[in-house]
Amino acid sequence: MVSLFEQMLAHHWHWIALVVFAGAFLQGLSGVGLGMVASPLLALFAPELVPGPLLMISCVIAVMSVLREHAALDISGLSFALVGRLLASVPAALLIGFLPVRGLAIAFALVILLAVVASLLKLPLRPTRLNLLIAGSVSGFMGTLTSVGLPPIALVYQSVPPAQLRASIGGFLAVGALISILALAAVGRFGPHEMGLGLAMLAPLFLGFAVSGRLRHLLPAAHMRLIVLAIAAGSAGLLLLRQLVA
């Protein structure tokens, strides 16, 4: 474990902690943020934290979100999204190393940006069964490859009440991240080393989520939707930039 923490410190642990804290705060406040914010940034200076360790802490904060607002959980709709996630995560894990991940990531980022523009033009997506199935499939495929899988689900749920948005996205992420972790473990890409890195990031994760709990009731629904769109667009932009400069 000494070498583990030496490795974390060598990669600027204070910056890693700040990124995780900010992502956890946004996740607790709006339902999205951790993977969208942390994945592109951590990949720049600590790529070993993506995707496995980041998926692990994403699963942890998702469970906490569901427990905090379980009454608002959209169980019926989530079942369709999770079917899509399951169907797409396994082939994504098997195809890591064979697919042109850079090209797929660029296409994914552009699709998310187009969806954000459509939403701003008053053409918001609705959480229908078909939309959730499609969004879950896209999320599972890209989430397993890049750790950035929530934008499709967030865009589909953007028009629902804040509590339902946070709880439903949390429910999807909790099960979806676990599916992706198991898929990565099955192909040898998640084990004790990745688990140790994830455990090392739990302290800033818990702190960011705790701070968000004090403020989440102060955020109006209209502002929540704008935050979701801004985070989705920013995440897609960072992902696109990361691929173009790689």
Short mmCIF file of C-alpha atoms in Angstrom, two decimals:
data_model
loop_
_atom_site.label_atom_id
_atom_site.label_comp_id
_atom_site.label_asym_id
_atom_site.label_seq_id
_atom_site.Cartn_x
_atom_site.Cartn_y
_atom_site.Cartn_z
CA MET A 1 0.00 0.00 0.00
CA VAL A 2 2.99 2.30 0.52
CA SER A 3 3.81 2.20 -3.17
CA LEU A 4 0.15 2.90 -3.95
CA PHE A 5 0.08 6.14 -1.97
CA GLU A 6 3.52 7.12 -3.27
CA GLN A 7 2.06 6.74 -6.74
CA MET A 8 -0.94 8.90 -5.85
CA LEU A 9 1.32 11.62 -4.43
CA ALA A 10 3.54 11.46 -7.49
CA HIS A 11 0.48 12.32 -9.56
CA HIS A 12 -0.35 15.44 -7.55
CA TRP A 13 -2.77 13.97 -5.01
CA HIS A 14 -4.03 17.39 -3.95
CA TRP A 15 -5.27 18.04 -7.49
CA ILE A 16 -6.82 14.59 -7.69
CA ALA A 17 -8.63 15.22 -4.39
CA LEU A 18 -9.86 18.62 -5.60
CA VAL A 19 -11.23 17.16 -8.83
CA VAL A 20 -13.00 14.34 -6.96
CA PHE A 21 -14.41 16.77 -4.37
CA ALA A 22 -15.77 19.10 -7.08
CA GLY A 23 -17.25 16.21 -9.04
CA ALA A 24 -18.87 14.72 -5.93
CA PHE A 25 -20.30 18.10 -4.96
CA LEU A 26 -21.87 18.57 -8.41
CA GLN A 27 -23.11 14.97 -8.40
CA GLY A 28 -24.83 15.41 -5.06
CA LEU A 29 -26.31 18.75 -6.11
CA SER A 30 -27.55 17.98 -9.62
CA GLY A 31 -27.34 14.21 -10.05
CA VAL A 32 -24.44 14.41 -12.52
CA GLY A 33 -20.89 15.63 -12.37
CA LEU A 34 -18.40 13.12 -10.98
CA GLY A 35 -17.65 11.04 -14.07
CA MET A 36 -18.33 13.92 -16.45
CA VAL A 37 -15.95 16.30 -14.69
CA ALA A 38 -13.37 13.93 -13.26
CA SER A 39 -12.83 11.53 -16.16
CA PRO A 40 -11.46 14.02 -18.72
CA LEU A 41 -9.35 15.81 -16.09
CA LEU A 42 -7.95 12.72 -14.36
CA ALA A 43 -7.10 11.18 -17.72
CA LEU A 44 -4.74 14.11 -18.32
CA PHE A 45 -2.52 13.65 -15.24
CA ALA A 46 -3.50 10.30 -13.65
CA PRO A 47 -4.74 8.03 -16.45
CA GLU A 48 -4.49 4.90 -14.26
CA LEU A 49 -7.54 6.19 -12.36
CA VAL A 50 -9.70 5.82 -15.50
CA PRO A 51 -11.87 3.87 -16.04
CA GLY A 52 -11.80 1.30 -13.20
CA PRO A 53 -11.09 3.32 -10.01
CA LEU A 54 -13.32 6.18 -11.16
CA LEU A 55 -16.15 3.76 -11.92
CA MET A 56 -15.74 2.35 -8.42
CA ILE A 57 -16.19 5.69 -6.62
CA SER A 58 -18.97 6.61 -9.06
CA CYS A 59 -20.81 3.51 -7.90
CA VAL A 60 -20.31 4.51 -4.25
CA ILE A 61 -21.69 8.04 -4.65
CA ALA A 62 -24.58 6.73 -6.75
CA VAL A 63 -25.65 4.40 -3.94
CA MET A 64 -25.51 7.32 -1.49
CA SER A 65 -27.66 9.43 -3.84
CA VAL A 66 -30.33 6.73 -4.07
CA LEU A 67 -30.39 6.23 -0.30
CA ARG A 68 -30.80 9.97 0.24
CA GLU A 69 -33.75 10.38 -2.18
CA HIS A 70 -35.05 6.85 -2.74
CA ALA A 71 -38.72 7.92 -2.73
CA ALA A 72 -38.25 9.76 -6.04
CA LEU A 73 -36.60 6.84 -7.87
CA ASP A 74 -38.06 6.05 -11.33
CA ILE A 75 -37.83 2.26 -11.06
CA SER A 76 -39.97 1.52 -14.12
CA GLY A 77 -38.03 3.73 -16.50
CA LEU A 78 -34.65 2.70 -15.12
CA SER A 79 -35.28 -0.95 -15.92
CA PHE A 80 -35.19 -0.14 -19.64
CA ALA A 81 -32.06 2.00 -19.31
CA LEU A 82 -30.28 -0.73 -17.36
CA VAL A 83 -31.15 -3.38 -19.93
CA GLY A 84 -29.46 -1.19 -22.52
CA ARG A 85 -26.46 -0.66 -20.24
CA LEU A 86 -26.03 -4.39 -19.64
CA LEU A 87 -26.31 -5.26 -23.33
CA ALA A 88 -23.66 -2.69 -24.29
CA SER A 89 -21.16 -2.93 -21.41
CA VAL A 90 -20.04 -6.52 -21.99
CA PRO A 91 -19.09 -6.11 -25.67
CA ALA A 92 -17.44 -2.78 -24.86
CA ALA A 93 -15.20 -4.46 -22.26
CA LEU A 94 -14.34 -7.28 -24.67
CA LEU A 95 -13.51 -4.83 -27.45
CA ILE A 96 -11.19 -2.58 -25.40
CA GLY A 97 -7.89 -2.54 -27.25
CA PHE A 98 -9.46 -3.47 -30.57
CA LEU A 99 -11.82 -0.57 -31.25
CA PRO A 100 -10.64 2.89 -32.36
CA VAL A 101 -11.49 4.40 -28.96
CA ARG A 102 -10.28 7.84 -30.05
CA GLY A 103 -12.68 7.98 -32.99
CA LEU A 104 -15.56 6.64 -30.92
CA ALA A 105 -14.91 9.18 -28.16
CA ILE A 106 -14.91 12.04 -30.67
CA ALA A 107 -18.19 10.84 -32.19
CA PHE A 108 -19.69 10.41 -28.71
CA ALA A 109 -18.68 13.95 -27.68
CA LEU A 110 -20.16 15.44 -30.85
CA VAL A 111 -23.46 13.58 -30.35
CA ILE A 112 -23.72 14.89 -26.78
CA LEU A 113 -23.02 18.45 -27.92
CA LEU A 114 -25.73 18.14 -30.58
CA ALA A 115 -28.18 16.83 -27.98
CA VAL A 116 -27.40 19.79 -25.71
CA VAL A 117 -28.02 22.22 -28.57
CA ALA A 118 -31.33 20.49 -29.34
CA SER A 119 -32.35 20.84 -25.70
CA LEU A 120 -31.50 24.54 -25.66
CA LEU A 121 -33.68 24.94 -28.76
CA LYS A 122 -36.66 23.77 -26.66
CA LEU A 123 -36.57 20.24 -28.03
CA PRO A 124 -35.89 18.37 -24.76
CA LEU A 125 -35.76 14.62 -24.75
CA ARG A 126 -38.35 12.81 -22.62
CA PRO A 127 -37.77 9.72 -20.44
CA THR A 128 -39.79 7.36 -22.64
CA ARG A 129 -38.98 3.64 -22.63
CA LEU A 130 -37.38 3.78 -26.07
CA ASN A 131 -35.30 6.85 -25.24
CA LEU A 132 -34.13 5.27 -21.99
CA LEU A 133 -33.22 2.00 -23.72
CA ILE A 134 -31.18 3.85 -26.35
CA ALA A 135 -29.57 6.18 -23.81
CA GLY A 136 -28.71 3.24 -21.55
CA SER A 137 -27.05 1.38 -24.42
CA VAL A 138 -24.95 4.37 -25.47
CA SER A 139 -24.08 5.06 -21.84
CA GLY A 140 -23.00 1.47 -21.21
CA PHE A 141 -20.80 1.31 -24.28
CA MET A 142 -19.01 4.63 -23.84
CA GLY A 143 -19.02 4.50 -20.03
CA THR A 144 -17.13 1.21 -20.06
CA LEU A 145 -14.59 2.54 -22.56
CA THR A 146 -14.07 6.06 -21.18
CA SER A 147 -15.87 6.39 -17.76
CA VAL A 148 -17.99 9.15 -19.37
CA GLY A 149 -21.37 7.51 -19.82
CA LEU A 150 -23.92 9.61 -17.97
CA PRO A 151 -24.61 12.44 -20.48
CA PRO A 152 -27.21 10.45 -22.49
CA ILE A 153 -29.18 9.51 -19.35
CA ALA A 154 -28.86 13.01 -17.90
CA LEU A 155 -30.23 14.55 -21.09
CA VAL A 156 -33.21 12.18 -21.15
CA TYR A 157 -34.06 12.98 -17.51
CA GLN A 158 -33.34 16.72 -17.68
CA SER A 159 -37.01 17.79 -17.60
CA VAL A 160 -38.10 15.82 -14.51
CA PRO A 161 -38.23 17.27 -10.95
CA PRO A 162 -34.78 17.69 -9.31
CA ALA A 163 -35.25 14.94 -6.70
CA GLN A 164 -36.36 12.43 -9.35
CA LEU A 165 -33.45 13.41 -11.58
CA ARG A 166 -30.88 12.90 -8.82
CA ALA A 167 -32.38 9.62 -7.56
CA SER A 168 -32.97 8.11 -11.01
CA ILE A 169 -29.53 8.99 -12.32
CA GLY A 170 -28.09 7.65 -9.07
CA GLY A 171 -29.96 4.38 -9.48
CA PHE A 172 -28.80 4.01 -13.06
CA LEU A 173 -25.21 4.83 -12.18
CA ALA A 174 -25.11 2.50 -9.16
CA VAL A 175 -26.13 -0.56 -11.15
CA GLY A 176 -24.55 0.57 -14.41
CA ALA A 177 -21.14 1.27 -12.89
CA LEU A 178 -21.21 -2.11 -11.16
CA ILE A 179 -21.99 -3.79 -14.48
CA SER A 180 -19.05 -2.01 -16.12
CA ILE A 181 -16.71 -2.89 -13.22
CA LEU A 182 -17.67 -6.58 -13.42
CA ALA A 183 -17.18 -6.50 -17.18
CA LEU A 184 -13.71 -4.95 -16.76
CA ALA A 185 -12.83 -7.47 -14.04
CA ALA A 186 -13.88 -10.34 -16.31
CA VAL A 187 -11.30 -9.26 -18.89
CA GLY A 188 -8.57 -8.53 -16.33
CA ARG A 189 -8.86 -4.74 -16.27
CA PHE A 190 -10.11 -4.30 -12.69
CA GLY A 191 -8.47 -5.91 -9.66
CA PRO A 192 -6.86 -5.17 -6.26
CA HIS A 193 -4.66 -2.39 -7.66
CA GLU A 194 -7.59 -0.50 -9.17
CA MET A 195 -9.65 -1.10 -6.03
CA GLY A 196 -6.89 0.39 -3.89
CA LEU A 197 -6.75 3.50 -6.06
CA GLY A 198 -10.52 3.85 -5.72
CA LEU A 199 -10.37 3.53 -1.93
CA ALA A 200 -7.76 6.30 -1.82
CA MET A 201 -10.26 8.70 -3.43
CA LEU A 202 -13.15 8.06 -1.03
CA ALA A 203 -12.32 10.82 1.49
CA PRO A 204 -12.78 13.78 -0.93
CA LEU A 205 -15.77 11.95 -2.41
CA PHE A 206 -17.56 11.75 0.95
CA LEU A 207 -16.70 15.37 1.76
CA GLY A 208 -18.04 16.73 -1.54
CA PHE A 209 -21.26 14.75 -1.24
CA ALA A 210 -21.79 15.89 2.36
CA VAL A 211 -21.40 19.56 1.40
CA SER A 212 -23.90 19.16 -1.45
CA GLY A 213 -26.51 17.85 0.99
CA ARG A 214 -26.63 21.26 2.66
CA LEU A 215 -27.42 23.10 -0.58
CA ARG A 216 -29.43 20.79 -2.85
CA HIS A 217 -32.87 22.03 -1.68
CA LEU A 218 -31.98 25.62 -2.58
CA LEU A 219 -31.63 24.90 -6.31
CA PRO A 220 -34.74 25.61 -8.49
CA ALA A 221 -35.70 23.08 -11.17
CA ALA A 222 -34.97 25.53 -14.01
CA HIS A 223 -31.46 26.09 -12.71
CA MET A 224 -30.99 22.36 -12.29
CA ARG A 225 -31.73 21.73 -15.97
CA LEU A 226 -29.21 24.39 -17.01
CA ILE A 227 -26.57 22.88 -14.73
CA VAL A 228 -27.16 19.44 -16.23
CA LEU A 229 -26.85 20.81 -19.76
CA ALA A 230 -23.74 22.81 -18.86
CA ILE A 231 -22.03 19.81 -17.26
CA ALA A 232 -22.93 17.56 -20.18
CA ALA A 233 -21.63 20.10 -22.69
CA GLY A 234 -18.49 20.79 -20.68
CA SER A 235 -17.77 17.10 -20.27
CA ALA A 236 -18.24 16.46 -23.98
CA GLY A 237 -16.03 19.44 -24.79
CA LEU A 238 -13.25 18.21 -22.50
CA LEU A 239 -13.52 14.70 -23.90
CA LEU A 240 -13.33 16.07 -27.45
CA LEU A 241 -10.35 18.28 -26.60
CA ARG A 242 -8.55 15.39 -24.93
CA GLN A 243 -8.93 13.23 -28.02
CA LEU A 244 -7.93 15.96 -30.48
CA VAL A 245 -4.72 16.87 -28.64
CA ALA A 246 -3.76 13.27 -27.85
#
